[in-house]
Amino acid sequence: MTEVCLTGKLVADFRQESFEIDTEAPPVIFPLDAVEFERLVVWLPKLHREVYVAENLNKVLKRTKFIYTKPNAIVHKQGLLGLSKYRYEHLLDSAIKMLKRHGGLA
């Protein structure tokens, strides 16, 4: 008994001889690498660090507590940090460049 989809392409693709399941595991992040990366982020100047954390972890430190934001709510992040769009993007770009340069990737 064969199952056929409406277009007939699914069964033909499934029966190809070159069909293989990719069993490779995702790359492992070692704890030492994570510690080194955290040191790099902590090394950033305060404003650069706040923008980088806001963009990648979606949280902003306001006084003594973290405020979580939606992943694509850039305007909300800018408002919480009190920055304009240009300043936010400039700080984020320079933070990434500093991380790459200081981490030995550039």
PDB file of N, CA and C in Angstrom:
ATOM      1  N   MET A   1       0.839  -1.172   0.000  1.00  0.00           N
ATOM      2  CA  MET A   1       0.000   0.000   0.000  1.00  0.00           C
ATOM      3  C   MET A   1       0.887   1.240   0.000  1.00  0.00           C
ATOM      4  N   THR A   2       0.725   2.109  -0.955  1.00  0.00           N
ATOM      5  CA  THR A   2       1.532   3.317  -1.034  1.00  0.00           C
ATOM      6  C   THR A   2       0.663   4.527  -0.759  1.00  0.00           C
ATOM      7  N   GLU A   3       1.279   5.471  -0.095  1.00  0.00           N
ATOM      8  CA  GLU A   3       0.585   6.725   0.166  1.00  0.00           C
ATOM      9  C   GLU A   3       1.029   7.740  -0.873  1.00  0.00           C
ATOM     10  N   VAL A   4       0.088   8.428  -1.454  1.00  0.00           N
ATOM     11  CA  VAL A   4       0.396   9.401  -2.481  1.00  0.00           C
ATOM     12  C   VAL A   4      -0.152  10.748  -2.041  1.00  0.00           C
ATOM     13  N   CYS A   5       0.683  11.765  -2.150  1.00  0.00           N
ATOM     14  CA  CYS A   5       0.198  13.106  -1.842  1.00  0.00           C
ATOM     15  C   CYS A   5      -0.504  13.663  -3.078  1.00  0.00           C
ATOM     16  N   LEU A   6      -1.115  14.786  -2.946  1.00  0.00           N
ATOM     17  CA  LEU A   6      -1.899  15.336  -4.047  1.00  0.00           C
ATOM     18  C   LEU A   6      -1.046  15.700  -5.246  1.00  0.00           C
ATOM     19  N   THR A   7       0.152  16.163  -5.038  1.00  0.00           N
ATOM     20  CA  THR A   7       1.002  16.535  -6.168  1.00  0.00           C
ATOM     21  C   THR A   7       1.812  15.364  -6.705  1.00  0.00           C
ATOM     22  N   GLY A   8       1.972  14.288  -5.925  1.00  0.00           N
ATOM     23  CA  GLY A   8       2.737  13.137  -6.370  1.00  0.00           C
ATOM     24  C   GLY A   8       4.237  13.294  -6.213  1.00  0.00           C
ATOM     25  N   LYS A   9       4.686  14.406  -5.688  1.00  0.00           N
ATOM     26  CA  LYS A   9       6.120  14.656  -5.565  1.00  0.00           C
ATOM     27  C   LYS A   9       6.703  14.101  -4.275  1.00  0.00           C
ATOM     28  N   LEU A  10       5.907  13.988  -3.232  1.00  0.00           N
ATOM     29  CA  LEU A  10       6.420  13.558  -1.947  1.00  0.00           C
ATOM     30  C   LEU A  10       6.931  12.126  -1.999  1.00  0.00           C
ATOM     31  N   VAL A  11       6.172  11.223  -2.595  1.00  0.00           N
ATOM     32  CA  VAL A  11       6.576   9.822  -2.676  1.00  0.00           C
ATOM     33  C   VAL A  11       7.790   9.675  -3.583  1.00  0.00           C
ATOM     34  N   ALA A  12       7.839  10.398  -4.667  1.00  0.00           N
ATOM     35  CA  ALA A  12       8.984  10.309  -5.583  1.00  0.00           C
ATOM     36  C   ALA A  12      10.250  10.796  -4.896  1.00  0.00           C
ATOM     37  N   ASP A  13      10.180  11.870  -4.137  1.00  0.00           N
ATOM     38  CA  ASP A  13      11.355  12.364  -3.432  1.00  0.00           C
ATOM     39  C   ASP A  13      11.784  11.418  -2.330  1.00  0.00           C
ATOM     40  N   PHE A  14      10.831  10.769  -1.680  1.00  0.00           N
ATOM     41  CA  PHE A  14      11.132   9.873  -0.581  1.00  0.00           C
ATOM     42  C   PHE A  14      11.814   8.605  -1.055  1.00  0.00           C
ATOM     43  N   ARG A  15      11.522   8.149  -2.254  1.00  0.00           N
ATOM     44  CA  ARG A  15      12.067   6.898  -2.760  1.00  0.00           C
ATOM     45  C   ARG A  15      13.401   7.052  -3.463  1.00  0.00           C
ATOM     46  N   GLN A  16      13.980   8.211  -3.485  1.00  0.00           N
ATOM     47  CA  GLN A  16      15.275   8.394  -4.124  1.00  0.00           C
ATOM     48  C   GLN A  16      16.337   7.592  -3.382  1.00  0.00           C
ATOM     49  N   GLU A  17      17.298   7.103  -4.102  1.00  0.00           N
ATOM     50  CA  GLU A  17      18.366   6.300  -3.522  1.00  0.00           C
ATOM     51  C   GLU A  17      19.292   7.148  -2.635  1.00  0.00           C
ATOM     52  N   SER A  18      19.401   8.438  -2.920  1.00  0.00           N
ATOM     53  CA  SER A  18      20.337   9.283  -2.177  1.00  0.00           C
ATOM     54  C   SER A  18      19.717   9.868  -0.906  1.00  0.00           C
ATOM     55  N   PHE A  19      18.558   9.373  -0.536  1.00  0.00           N
ATOM     56  CA  PHE A  19      17.883   9.902   0.656  1.00  0.00           C
ATOM     57  C   PHE A  19      18.594   9.411   1.904  1.00  0.00           C
ATOM     58  N   GLU A  20      19.149  10.332   2.671  1.00  0.00           N
ATOM     59  CA  GLU A  20      19.842   9.989   3.901  1.00  0.00           C
ATOM     60  C   GLU A  20      19.378  10.926   5.003  1.00  0.00           C
ATOM     61  N   ILE A  21      19.351  10.428   6.203  1.00  0.00           N
ATOM     62  CA  ILE A  21      18.988  11.239   7.355  1.00  0.00           C
ATOM     63  C   ILE A  21      20.262  11.831   7.940  1.00  0.00           C
ATOM     64  N   ASP A  22      20.248  13.128   8.147  1.00  0.00           N
ATOM     65  CA  ASP A  22      21.408  13.808   8.707  1.00  0.00           C
ATOM     66  C   ASP A  22      21.423  13.567  10.211  1.00  0.00           C
ATOM     67  N   THR A  23      22.429  12.847  10.670  1.00  0.00           N
ATOM     68  CA  THR A  23      22.491  12.491  12.096  1.00  0.00           C
ATOM     69  C   THR A  23      23.542  13.302  12.851  1.00  0.00           C
ATOM     70  N   GLU A  24      24.083  14.339  12.234  1.00  0.00           N
ATOM     71  CA  GLU A  24      25.091  15.139  12.911  1.00  0.00           C
ATOM     72  C   GLU A  24      24.453  15.948  14.028  1.00  0.00           C
ATOM     73  N   ALA A  25      25.117  15.959  15.152  1.00  0.00           N
ATOM     74  CA  ALA A  25      24.617  16.717  16.304  1.00  0.00           C
ATOM     75  C   ALA A  25      24.991  18.197  16.141  1.00  0.00           C
ATOM     76  N   PRO A  26      24.215  19.081  16.744  1.00  0.00           N
ATOM     77  CA  PRO A  26      24.585  20.496  16.682  1.00  0.00           C
ATOM     78  C   PRO A  26      25.899  20.737  17.426  1.00  0.00           C
ATOM     79  N   PRO A  27      26.592  21.797  17.085  1.00  0.00           N
ATOM     80  CA  PRO A  27      27.878  22.039  17.751  1.00  0.00           C
ATOM     81  C   PRO A  27      27.702  22.230  19.253  1.00  0.00           C
ATOM     82  N   VAL A  28      28.640  21.690  20.009  1.00  0.00           N
ATOM     83  CA  VAL A  28      28.581  21.745  21.462  1.00  0.00           C
ATOM     84  C   VAL A  28      29.285  23.008  21.941  1.00  0.00           C
ATOM     85  N   ILE A  29      28.641  23.725  22.846  1.00  0.00           N
ATOM     86  CA  ILE A  29      29.274  24.898  23.447  1.00  0.00           C
ATOM     87  C   ILE A  29      29.845  24.460  24.784  1.00  0.00           C
ATOM     88  N   PHE A  30      31.126  24.506  24.890  1.00  0.00           N
ATOM     89  CA  PHE A  30      31.778  24.074  26.110  1.00  0.00           C
ATOM     90  C   PHE A  30      31.634  25.152  27.181  1.00  0.00           C
ATOM     91  N   PRO A  31      31.549  24.765  28.444  1.00  0.00           N
ATOM     92  CA  PRO A  31      31.411  25.762  29.524  1.00  0.00           C
ATOM     93  C   PRO A  31      32.531  26.785  29.534  1.00  0.00           C
ATOM     94  N   LEU A  32      33.741  26.379  29.182  1.00  0.00           N
ATOM     95  CA  LEU A  32      34.857  27.310  29.159  1.00  0.00           C
ATOM     96  C   LEU A  32      34.636  28.390  28.103  1.00  0.00           C
ATOM     97  N   ASP A  33      34.107  28.002  26.930  1.00  0.00           N
ATOM     98  CA  ASP A  33      33.811  28.980  25.886  1.00  0.00           C
ATOM     99  C   ASP A  33      32.739  29.952  26.347  1.00  0.00           C
ATOM    100  N   ALA A  34      31.732  29.456  27.050  1.00  0.00           N
ATOM    101  CA  ALA A  34      30.672  30.316  27.551  1.00  0.00           C
ATOM    102  C   ALA A  34      31.209  31.294  28.590  1.00  0.00           C
ATOM    103  N   VAL A  35      32.110  30.831  29.426  1.00  0.00           N
ATOM    104  CA  VAL A  35      32.705  31.711  30.440  1.00  0.00           C
ATOM    105  C   VAL A  35      33.538  32.794  29.763  1.00  0.00           C
ATOM    106  N   GLU A  36      34.308  32.430  28.758  1.00  0.00           N
ATOM    107  CA  GLU A  36      35.120  33.407  28.032  1.00  0.00           C
ATOM    108  C   GLU A  36      34.239  34.441  27.337  1.00  0.00           C
ATOM    109  N   PHE A  37      33.141  33.984  26.731  1.00  0.00           N
ATOM    110  CA  PHE A  37      32.243  34.921  26.052  1.00  0.00           C
ATOM    111  C   PHE A  37      31.579  35.857  27.055  1.00  0.00           C
ATOM    112  N   GLU A  38      31.210  35.329  28.220  1.00  0.00           N
ATOM    113  CA  GLU A  38      30.615  36.178  29.247  1.00  0.00           C
ATOM    114  C   GLU A  38      31.618  37.223  29.725  1.00  0.00           C
ATOM    115  N   ARG A  39      32.869  36.852  29.829  1.00  0.00           N
ATOM    116  CA  ARG A  39      33.900  37.825  30.202  1.00  0.00           C
ATOM    117  C   ARG A  39      34.015  38.932  29.165  1.00  0.00           C
ATOM    118  N   LEU A  40      33.890  38.549  27.885  1.00  0.00           N
ATOM    119  CA  LEU A  40      33.938  39.548  26.825  1.00  0.00           C
ATOM    120  C   LEU A  40      32.768  40.525  26.932  1.00  0.00           C
ATOM    121  N   VAL A  41      31.581  39.994  27.195  1.00  0.00           N
ATOM    122  CA  VAL A  41      30.405  40.858  27.297  1.00  0.00           C
ATOM    123  C   VAL A  41      30.522  41.772  28.510  1.00  0.00           C
ATOM    124  N   VAL A  42      31.003  41.249  29.616  1.00  0.00           N
ATOM    125  CA  VAL A  42      31.163  42.071  30.823  1.00  0.00           C
ATOM    126  C   VAL A  42      32.251  43.127  30.603  1.00  0.00           C
ATOM    127  N   TRP A  43      33.222  42.843  29.748  1.00  0.00           N
ATOM    128  CA  TRP A  43      34.297  43.779  29.448  1.00  0.00           C
ATOM    129  C   TRP A  43      33.807  45.010  28.690  1.00  0.00           C
ATOM    130  N   LEU A  44      32.699  44.885  27.959  1.00  0.00           N
ATOM    131  CA  LEU A  44      32.182  46.016  27.178  1.00  0.00           C
ATOM    132  C   LEU A  44      31.861  47.214  28.071  1.00  0.00           C
ATOM    133  N   PRO A  45      31.978  48.432  27.537  1.00  0.00           N
ATOM    134  CA  PRO A  45      31.521  49.599  28.297  1.00  0.00           C
ATOM    135  C   PRO A  45      30.032  49.479  28.637  1.00  0.00           C
ATOM    136  N   LYS A  46      29.602  50.172  29.679  1.00  0.00           N
ATOM    137  CA  LYS A  46      28.268  49.976  30.240  1.00  0.00           C
ATOM    138  C   LYS A  46      27.150  50.136  29.208  1.00  0.00           C
ATOM    139  N   LEU A  47      27.158  51.213  28.444  1.00  0.00           N
ATOM    140  CA  LEU A  47      26.075  51.460  27.499  1.00  0.00           C
ATOM    141  C   LEU A  47      26.077  50.442  26.367  1.00  0.00           C
ATOM    142  N   HIS A  48      27.265  50.083  25.891  1.00  0.00           N
ATOM    143  CA  HIS A  48      27.371  49.051  24.852  1.00  0.00           C
ATOM    144  C   HIS A  48      26.847  47.711  25.370  1.00  0.00           C
ATOM    145  N   ARG A  49      27.207  47.388  26.606  1.00  0.00           N
ATOM    146  CA  ARG A  49      26.763  46.129  27.212  1.00  0.00           C
ATOM    147  C   ARG A  49      25.247  46.098  27.353  1.00  0.00           C
ATOM    148  N   GLU A  50      24.653  47.214  27.796  1.00  0.00           N
ATOM    149  CA  GLU A  50      23.195  47.265  27.966  1.00  0.00           C
ATOM    150  C   GLU A  50      22.475  47.072  26.640  1.00  0.00           C
ATOM    151  N   VAL A  51      22.968  47.702  25.587  1.00  0.00           N
ATOM    152  CA  VAL A  51      22.356  47.553  24.267  1.00  0.00           C
ATOM    153  C   VAL A  51      22.530  46.133  23.747  1.00  0.00           C
ATOM    154  N   TYR A  52      23.716  45.557  23.925  1.00  0.00           N
ATOM    155  CA  TYR A  52      23.973  44.190  23.453  1.00  0.00           C
ATOM    156  C   TYR A  52      23.085  43.182  24.176  1.00  0.00           C
ATOM    157  N   VAL A  53      22.947  43.317  25.487  1.00  0.00           N
ATOM    158  CA  VAL A  53      22.098  42.412  26.266  1.00  0.00           C
ATOM    159  C   VAL A  53      20.635  42.606  25.892  1.00  0.00           C
ATOM    160  N   ALA A  54      20.229  43.854  25.685  1.00  0.00           N
ATOM    161  CA  ALA A  54      18.841  44.120  25.294  1.00  0.00           C
ATOM    162  C   ALA A  54      18.520  43.483  23.951  1.00  0.00           C
ATOM    163  N   GLU A  55      19.455  43.533  23.028  1.00  0.00           N
ATOM    164  CA  GLU A  55      19.202  42.987  21.701  1.00  0.00           C
ATOM    165  C   GLU A  55      19.226  41.463  21.689  1.00  0.00           C
ATOM    166  N   ASN A  56      20.149  40.857  22.398  1.00  0.00           N
ATOM    167  CA  ASN A  56      20.323  39.408  22.313  1.00  0.00           C
ATOM    168  C   ASN A  56      19.560  38.621  23.374  1.00  0.00           C
ATOM    169  N   LEU A  57      19.405  39.163  24.557  1.00  0.00           N
ATOM    170  CA  LEU A  57      18.699  38.453  25.628  1.00  0.00           C
ATOM    171  C   LEU A  57      17.301  38.994  25.877  1.00  0.00           C
ATOM    172  N   ASN A  58      16.941  40.077  25.191  1.00  0.00           N
ATOM    173  CA  ASN A  58      15.610  40.682  25.300  1.00  0.00           C
ATOM    174  C   ASN A  58      15.264  41.072  26.726  1.00  0.00           C
ATOM    175  N   LYS A  59      16.206  41.645  27.416  1.00  0.00           N
ATOM    176  CA  LYS A  59      15.916  42.166  28.744  1.00  0.00           C
ATOM    177  C   LYS A  59      16.751  43.413  28.995  1.00  0.00           C
ATOM    178  N   VAL A  60      16.148  44.347  29.744  1.00  0.00           N
ATOM    179  CA  VAL A  60      16.783  45.622  30.043  1.00  0.00           C
ATOM    180  C   VAL A  60      16.789  45.795  31.548  1.00  0.00           C
ATOM    181  N   LEU A  61      17.941  46.156  32.097  1.00  0.00           N
ATOM    182  CA  LEU A  61      18.046  46.402  33.528  1.00  0.00           C
ATOM    183  C   LEU A  61      17.574  47.823  33.808  1.00  0.00           C
ATOM    184  N   LYS A  62      16.497  47.944  34.540  1.00  0.00           N
ATOM    185  CA  LYS A  62      15.940  49.240  34.903  1.00  0.00           C
ATOM    186  C   LYS A  62      15.978  49.348  36.408  1.00  0.00           C
ATOM    187  N   ARG A  63      16.845  50.220  36.912  1.00  0.00           N
ATOM    188  CA  ARG A  63      17.109  50.385  38.348  1.00  0.00           C
ATOM    189  C   ARG A  63      17.603  49.080  38.944  1.00  0.00           C
ATOM    190  N   THR A  64      16.761  48.291  39.583  1.00  0.00           N
ATOM    191  CA  THR A  64      17.230  47.058  40.232  1.00  0.00           C
ATOM    192  C   THR A  64      16.576  45.799  39.699  1.00  0.00           C
ATOM    193  N   LYS A  65      15.756  45.898  38.656  1.00  0.00           N
ATOM    194  CA  LYS A  65      15.094  44.697  38.134  1.00  0.00           C
ATOM    195  C   LYS A  65      15.178  44.658  36.617  1.00  0.00           C
ATOM    196  N   PHE A  66      15.073  43.448  36.087  1.00  0.00           N
ATOM    197  CA  PHE A  66      15.088  43.264  34.649  1.00  0.00           C
ATOM    198  C   PHE A  66      13.672  43.388  34.105  1.00  0.00           C
ATOM    199  N   ILE A  67      13.542  44.079  32.982  1.00  0.00           N
ATOM    200  CA  ILE A  67      12.276  44.171  32.259  1.00  0.00           C
ATOM    201  C   ILE A  67      12.470  43.393  30.973  1.00  0.00           C
ATOM    202  N   TYR A  68      11.648  42.373  30.757  1.00  0.00           N
ATOM    203  CA  TYR A  68      11.752  41.548  29.566  1.00  0.00           C
ATOM    204  C   TYR A  68      10.941  42.165  28.442  1.00  0.00           C
ATOM    205  N   THR A  69      11.492  42.114  27.235  1.00  0.00           N
ATOM    206  CA  THR A  69      10.846  42.684  26.063  1.00  0.00           C
ATOM    207  C   THR A  69      10.590  41.587  25.036  1.00  0.00           C
ATOM    208  N   LYS A  70       9.760  41.897  24.055  1.00  0.00           N
ATOM    209  CA  LYS A  70       9.536  40.969  22.954  1.00  0.00           C
ATOM    210  C   LYS A  70      10.765  40.999  22.048  1.00  0.00           C
ATOM    211  N   PRO A  71      11.036  39.894  21.353  1.00  0.00           N
ATOM    212  CA  PRO A  71      12.255  39.831  20.535  1.00  0.00           C
ATOM    213  C   PRO A  71      12.362  40.921  19.470  1.00  0.00           C
ATOM    214  N   ASN A  72      11.267  41.300  18.843  1.00  0.00           N
ATOM    215  CA  ASN A  72      11.337  42.282  17.758  1.00  0.00           C
ATOM    216  C   ASN A  72      10.880  43.670  18.176  1.00  0.00           C
ATOM    217  N   ALA A  73      10.778  43.940  19.451  1.00  0.00           N
ATOM    218  CA  ALA A  73      10.289  45.229  19.945  1.00  0.00           C
ATOM    219  C   ALA A  73      11.446  46.194  20.136  1.00  0.00           C
ATOM    220  N   ILE A  74      12.080  46.589  19.032  1.00  0.00           N
ATOM    221  CA  ILE A  74      13.250  47.462  19.109  1.00  0.00           C
ATOM    222  C   ILE A  74      12.864  48.829  19.662  1.00  0.00           C
ATOM    223  N   VAL A  75      11.694  49.317  19.288  1.00  0.00           N
ATOM    224  CA  VAL A  75      11.253  50.631  19.775  1.00  0.00           C
ATOM    225  C   VAL A  75      11.073  50.595  21.291  1.00  0.00           C
ATOM    226  N   HIS A  76      10.560  49.481  21.807  1.00  0.00           N
ATOM    227  CA  HIS A  76      10.393  49.340  23.256  1.00  0.00           C
ATOM    228  C   HIS A  76      11.751  49.328  23.953  1.00  0.00           C
ATOM    229  N   LYS A  77      12.705  48.617  23.392  1.00  0.00           N
ATOM    230  CA  LYS A  77      14.056  48.562  23.966  1.00  0.00           C
ATOM    231  C   LYS A  77      14.705  49.945  23.955  1.00  0.00           C
ATOM    232  N   GLN A  78      14.531  50.666  22.840  1.00  0.00           N
ATOM    233  CA  GLN A  78      15.093  52.013  22.742  1.00  0.00           C
ATOM    234  C   GLN A  78      14.478  52.927  23.789  1.00  0.00           C
ATOM    235  N   GLY A  79      13.170  52.812  23.992  1.00  0.00           N
ATOM    236  CA  GLY A  79      12.496  53.638  24.980  1.00  0.00           C
ATOM    237  C   GLY A  79      12.961  53.340  26.394  1.00  0.00           C
ATOM    238  N   LEU A  80      13.146  52.052  26.709  1.00  0.00           N
ATOM    239  CA  LEU A  80      13.604  51.692  28.045  1.00  0.00           C
ATOM    240  C   LEU A  80      15.032  52.177  28.315  1.00  0.00           C
ATOM    241  N   LEU A  81      15.858  52.157  27.269  1.00  0.00           N
ATOM    242  CA  LEU A  81      17.236  52.607  27.429  1.00  0.00           C
ATOM    243  C   LEU A  81      17.380  54.117  27.252  1.00  0.00           C
ATOM    244  N   GLY A  82      16.352  54.766  26.723  1.00  0.00           N
ATOM    245  CA  GLY A  82      16.401  56.209  26.508  1.00  0.00           C
ATOM    246  C   GLY A  82      17.311  56.602  25.362  1.00  0.00           C
ATOM    247  N   LEU A  83      17.311  55.815  24.290  1.00  0.00           N
ATOM    248  CA  LEU A  83      18.181  56.072  23.152  1.00  0.00           C
ATOM    249  C   LEU A  83      17.367  56.278  21.883  1.00  0.00           C
ATOM    250  N   SER A  84      17.937  57.019  20.949  1.00  0.00           N
ATOM    251  CA  SER A  84      17.302  57.153  19.642  1.00  0.00           C
ATOM    252  C   SER A  84      17.621  55.913  18.810  1.00  0.00           C
ATOM    253  N   LYS A  85      16.920  55.776  17.687  1.00  0.00           N
ATOM    254  CA  LYS A  85      17.126  54.611  16.827  1.00  0.00           C
ATOM    255  C   LYS A  85      18.560  54.575  16.302  1.00  0.00           C
ATOM    256  N   TYR A  86      19.058  55.732  15.851  1.00  0.00           N
ATOM    257  CA  TYR A  86      20.418  55.798  15.312  1.00  0.00           C
ATOM    258  C   TYR A  86      21.441  55.431  16.384  1.00  0.00           C
ATOM    259  N   ARG A  87      21.285  55.997  17.571  1.00  0.00           N
ATOM    260  CA  ARG A  87      22.242  55.747  18.663  1.00  0.00           C
ATOM    261  C   ARG A  87      22.226  54.275  19.065  1.00  0.00           C
ATOM    262  N   TYR A  88      21.029  53.674  19.139  1.00  0.00           N
ATOM    263  CA  TYR A  88      20.875  52.261  19.505  1.00  0.00           C
ATOM    264  C   TYR A  88      21.609  51.376  18.494  1.00  0.00           C
ATOM    265  N   GLU A  89      21.358  51.617  17.198  1.00  0.00           N
ATOM    266  CA  GLU A  89      21.994  50.800  16.162  1.00  0.00           C
ATOM    267  C   GLU A  89      23.506  51.004  16.136  1.00  0.00           C
ATOM    268  N   HIS A  90      23.943  52.236  16.346  1.00  0.00           N
ATOM    269  CA  HIS A  90      25.376  52.525  16.359  1.00  0.00           C
ATOM    270  C   HIS A  90      26.070  51.815  17.531  1.00  0.00           C
ATOM    271  N   LEU A  91      25.461  51.876  18.721  1.00  0.00           N
ATOM    272  CA  LEU A  91      26.043  51.205  19.888  1.00  0.00           C
ATOM    273  C   LEU A  91      26.064  49.691  19.702  1.00  0.00           C
ATOM    274  N   LEU A  92      25.012  49.144  19.109  1.00  0.00           N
ATOM    275  CA  LEU A  92      24.965  47.695  18.871  1.00  0.00           C
ATOM    276  C   LEU A  92      26.048  47.277  17.885  1.00  0.00           C
ATOM    277  N   ASP A  93      26.186  48.013  16.785  1.00  0.00           N
ATOM    278  CA  ASP A  93      27.220  47.686  15.799  1.00  0.00           C
ATOM    279  C   ASP A  93      28.620  47.787  16.397  1.00  0.00           C
ATOM    280  N   SER A  94      28.868  48.848  17.144  1.00  0.00           N
ATOM    281  CA  SER A  94      30.205  48.997  17.726  1.00  0.00           C
ATOM    282  C   SER A  94      30.465  47.953  18.811  1.00  0.00           C
ATOM    283  N   ALA A  95      29.428  47.535  19.548  1.00  0.00           N
ATOM    284  CA  ALA A  95      29.603  46.473  20.549  1.00  0.00           C
ATOM    285  C   ALA A  95      29.979  45.158  19.879  1.00  0.00           C
ATOM    286  N   ILE A  96      29.338  44.841  18.767  1.00  0.00           N
ATOM    287  CA  ILE A  96      29.653  43.606  18.043  1.00  0.00           C
ATOM    288  C   ILE A  96      31.082  43.668  17.499  1.00  0.00           C
ATOM    289  N   LYS A  97      31.471  44.822  16.959  1.00  0.00           N
ATOM    290  CA  LYS A  97      32.842  44.972  16.444  1.00  0.00           C
ATOM    291  C   LYS A  97      33.871  44.828  17.562  1.00  0.00           C
ATOM    292  N   MET A  98      33.575  45.418  18.733  1.00  0.00           N
ATOM    293  CA  MET A  98      34.504  45.302  19.856  1.00  0.00           C
ATOM    294  C   MET A  98      34.625  43.863  20.335  1.00  0.00           C
ATOM    295  N   LEU A  99      33.481  43.133  20.373  1.00  0.00           N
ATOM    296  CA  LEU A  99      33.525  41.730  20.795  1.00  0.00           C
ATOM    297  C   LEU A  99      34.360  40.909  19.833  1.00  0.00           C
ATOM    298  N   LYS A 100      34.186  41.136  18.536  1.00  0.00           N
ATOM    299  CA  LYS A 100      34.957  40.392  17.552  1.00  0.00           C
ATOM    300  C   LYS A 100      36.439  40.727  17.637  1.00  0.00           C
ATOM    301  N   ARG A 101      36.755  42.007  17.767  1.00  0.00           N
ATOM    302  CA  ARG A 101      38.151  42.431  17.808  1.00  0.00           C
ATOM    303  C   ARG A 101      38.841  41.919  19.072  1.00  0.00           C
ATOM    304  N   HIS A 102      38.199  42.103  20.211  1.00  0.00           N
ATOM    305  CA  HIS A 102      38.802  41.700  21.476  1.00  0.00           C
ATOM    306  C   HIS A 102      38.809  40.173  21.644  1.00  0.00           C
ATOM    307  N   GLY A 103      37.843  39.501  21.018  1.00  0.00           N
ATOM    308  CA  GLY A 103      37.787  38.044  21.104  1.00  0.00           C
ATOM    309  C   GLY A 103      38.675  37.335  20.110  1.00  0.00           C
ATOM    310  N   GLY A 104      39.298  38.090  19.226  1.00  0.00           N
ATOM    311  CA  GLY A 104      40.228  37.490  18.260  1.00  0.00           C
ATOM    312  C   GLY A 104      39.569  36.978  17.001  1.00  0.00           C
ATOM    313  N   LEU A 105      38.352  37.431  16.697  1.00  0.00           N
ATOM    314  CA  LEU A 105      37.678  36.969  15.496  1.00  0.00           C
ATOM    315  C   LEU A 105      37.845  37.916  14.319  1.00  0.00           C
ATOM    316  N   ALA A 106      38.360  39.099  14.581  1.00  0.00           N
ATOM    317  CA  ALA A 106      38.527  40.066  13.478  1.00  0.00           C
ATOM    318  C   ALA A 106      39.938  40.617  13.462  1.00  0.00           C
TER     319      ALA A 106
END
